[in-house]
Amino acid sequence: MSDSAENRPANFDTMTRDIADVPAVEVITTVAVHLMSSAAVKCGLSEDGEAHKDLDEARKLIHALAGLVTAGAPEIGSYHAAPLRDGLKSLQLAFREASTVPDEPGQGPGEKFTGPVTG
């Protein structure tokens, strides 16, 4: 048995087969929710707000989320995309509010994909 096989969980083959059964819309929305949650924490919106606030990290997460939502929306349909867009916009506004020196309109995280975001 190879070293990599020894480090695998016992049910790796089962897990691989299970992911094949997951619809793409579920994978896309799950990834988007993870990006949103992480970005919210990095924007300082968690219970321990300031302790986890890191706007550089938040910018990267929001930018990745905007790209995923923009590219994925036509594939997952408006029923799934609309709440993701709403969450993205909320994060973009929270980022702008948390920034001591706000970005110019259209230059904030993800605005390359969404256009300028205003409250």
Short mmCIF file of C-alpha atoms in Angstrom, two decimals:
data_model
loop_
_atom_site.label_atom_id
_atom_site.label_comp_id
_atom_site.label_asym_id
_atom_site.label_seq_id
_atom_site.Cartn_x
_atom_site.Cartn_y
_atom_site.Cartn_z
CA MET A 1 0.00 0.00 0.00
CA SER A 2 1.42 3.42 -0.92
CA ASP A 3 1.98 6.11 1.66
CA SER A 4 -0.86 8.25 0.25
CA ALA A 5 -3.27 5.31 0.44
CA GLU A 6 -2.36 4.80 4.11
CA ASN A 7 -3.24 8.43 4.88
CA ARG A 8 -6.68 8.24 3.26
CA PRO A 9 -9.78 7.87 5.38
CA ALA A 10 -11.13 4.33 5.33
CA ASN A 11 -14.24 5.41 3.40
CA PHE A 12 -12.45 7.50 0.71
CA ASP A 13 -13.93 5.41 -2.12
CA THR A 14 -17.42 5.85 -0.70
CA MET A 15 -16.91 9.61 -0.37
CA THR A 16 -15.73 9.83 -3.98
CA ARG A 17 -18.80 8.03 -5.22
CA ASP A 18 -21.06 10.20 -3.05
CA ILE A 19 -19.77 13.49 -4.53
CA ALA A 20 -20.70 12.16 -7.96
CA ASP A 21 -24.33 12.19 -6.83
CA VAL A 22 -24.31 15.84 -5.71
CA PRO A 23 -25.91 18.21 -8.24
CA ALA A 24 -23.73 21.06 -9.51
CA VAL A 25 -26.12 23.69 -8.13
CA GLU A 26 -25.59 22.29 -4.64
CA VAL A 27 -21.81 22.32 -4.97
CA ILE A 28 -21.80 25.90 -6.29
CA THR A 29 -24.14 27.22 -3.60
CA THR A 30 -22.26 25.39 -0.85
CA VAL A 31 -18.94 26.89 -1.94
CA ALA A 32 -20.57 30.34 -2.16
CA VAL A 33 -21.96 30.03 1.38
CA HIS A 34 -18.51 29.05 2.69
CA LEU A 35 -16.95 32.06 0.97
CA MET A 36 -19.68 34.32 2.39
CA SER A 37 -19.26 33.01 5.91
CA SER A 38 -15.51 33.41 5.83
CA ALA A 39 -15.74 36.90 4.31
CA ALA A 40 -18.25 37.96 6.97
CA VAL A 41 -15.86 36.88 9.72
CA LYS A 42 -12.95 38.68 8.04
CA CYS A 43 -15.09 41.84 7.73
CA GLY A 44 -15.51 41.76 11.51
CA LEU A 45 -19.14 40.66 11.46
CA SER A 46 -18.72 37.66 13.76
CA GLU A 47 -19.39 37.53 17.48
CA ASP A 48 -15.73 38.32 18.21
CA GLY A 49 -15.70 40.91 15.41
CA GLU A 50 -12.45 42.80 15.79
CA ALA A 51 -10.47 39.74 16.87
CA HIS A 52 -10.91 38.13 13.44
CA LYS A 53 -11.16 41.23 11.27
CA ASP A 54 -8.74 41.16 8.34
CA LEU A 55 -9.86 43.30 5.43
CA ASP A 56 -7.09 42.10 3.12
CA GLU A 57 -8.38 38.54 3.51
CA ALA A 58 -11.99 39.74 3.25
CA ARG A 59 -11.22 41.49 -0.04
CA LYS A 60 -9.87 38.26 -1.54
CA LEU A 61 -12.84 36.21 -0.37
CA ILE A 62 -15.42 38.73 -1.59
CA HIS A 63 -13.67 39.01 -4.94
CA ALA A 64 -13.70 35.20 -5.34
CA LEU A 65 -17.35 35.08 -4.28
CA ALA A 66 -18.29 37.75 -6.82
CA GLY A 67 -16.57 35.80 -9.59
CA LEU A 68 -18.30 32.57 -8.59
CA VAL A 69 -21.74 34.15 -8.29
CA THR A 70 -21.38 36.07 -11.55
CA ALA A 71 -20.13 33.08 -13.50
CA GLY A 72 -22.42 30.57 -11.82
CA ALA A 73 -25.69 32.53 -11.86
CA PRO A 74 -26.73 31.53 -15.39
CA GLU A 75 -25.99 27.90 -14.55
CA ILE A 76 -27.83 27.73 -11.22
CA GLY A 77 -30.82 29.93 -12.09
CA SER A 78 -32.26 33.00 -10.41
CA TYR A 79 -33.94 31.02 -7.62
CA HIS A 80 -30.52 30.09 -6.25
CA ALA A 81 -28.54 33.07 -7.54
CA ALA A 82 -30.72 35.86 -6.11
CA PRO A 83 -29.95 35.19 -2.43
CA LEU A 84 -26.27 34.75 -3.26
CA ARG A 85 -26.25 38.13 -5.01
CA ASP A 86 -27.99 39.71 -2.00
CA GLY A 87 -25.43 38.22 0.37
CA LEU A 88 -22.58 39.36 -1.86
CA LYS A 89 -23.91 42.91 -1.97
CA SER A 90 -24.29 42.94 1.82
CA LEU A 91 -20.68 41.84 2.22
CA GLN A 92 -19.46 44.43 -0.26
CA LEU A 93 -21.29 47.15 1.69
CA ALA A 94 -20.00 45.82 5.02
CA PHE A 95 -16.47 45.85 3.63
CA ARG A 96 -16.88 49.45 2.48
CA GLU A 97 -18.21 50.44 5.91
CA ALA A 98 -15.36 48.64 7.73
CA SER A 99 -12.66 50.27 5.59
CA THR A 100 -10.96 53.32 7.04
CA VAL A 101 -10.16 54.47 3.49
CA PRO A 102 -13.04 53.33 1.26
CA ASP A 103 -12.32 52.24 -2.29
CA GLU A 104 -13.44 54.41 -5.17
CA PRO A 105 -16.81 53.32 -6.64
CA GLY A 106 -16.22 50.31 -8.86
CA GLN A 107 -12.88 49.50 -7.20
CA GLY A 108 -14.15 47.61 -4.14
CA PRO A 109 -13.89 43.85 -3.75
CA GLY A 110 -15.79 42.03 -6.46
CA GLU A 111 -16.97 45.22 -8.14
CA LYS A 112 -14.97 44.22 -11.21
CA PHE A 113 -17.72 41.59 -11.65
CA THR A 114 -20.76 43.34 -10.12
CA GLY A 115 -20.17 46.96 -10.97
CA PRO A 116 -20.21 49.70 -8.30
CA VAL A 117 -22.14 48.78 -5.17
CA THR A 118 -24.01 51.47 -3.24
CA GLY A 119 -26.26 51.21 -0.23
#
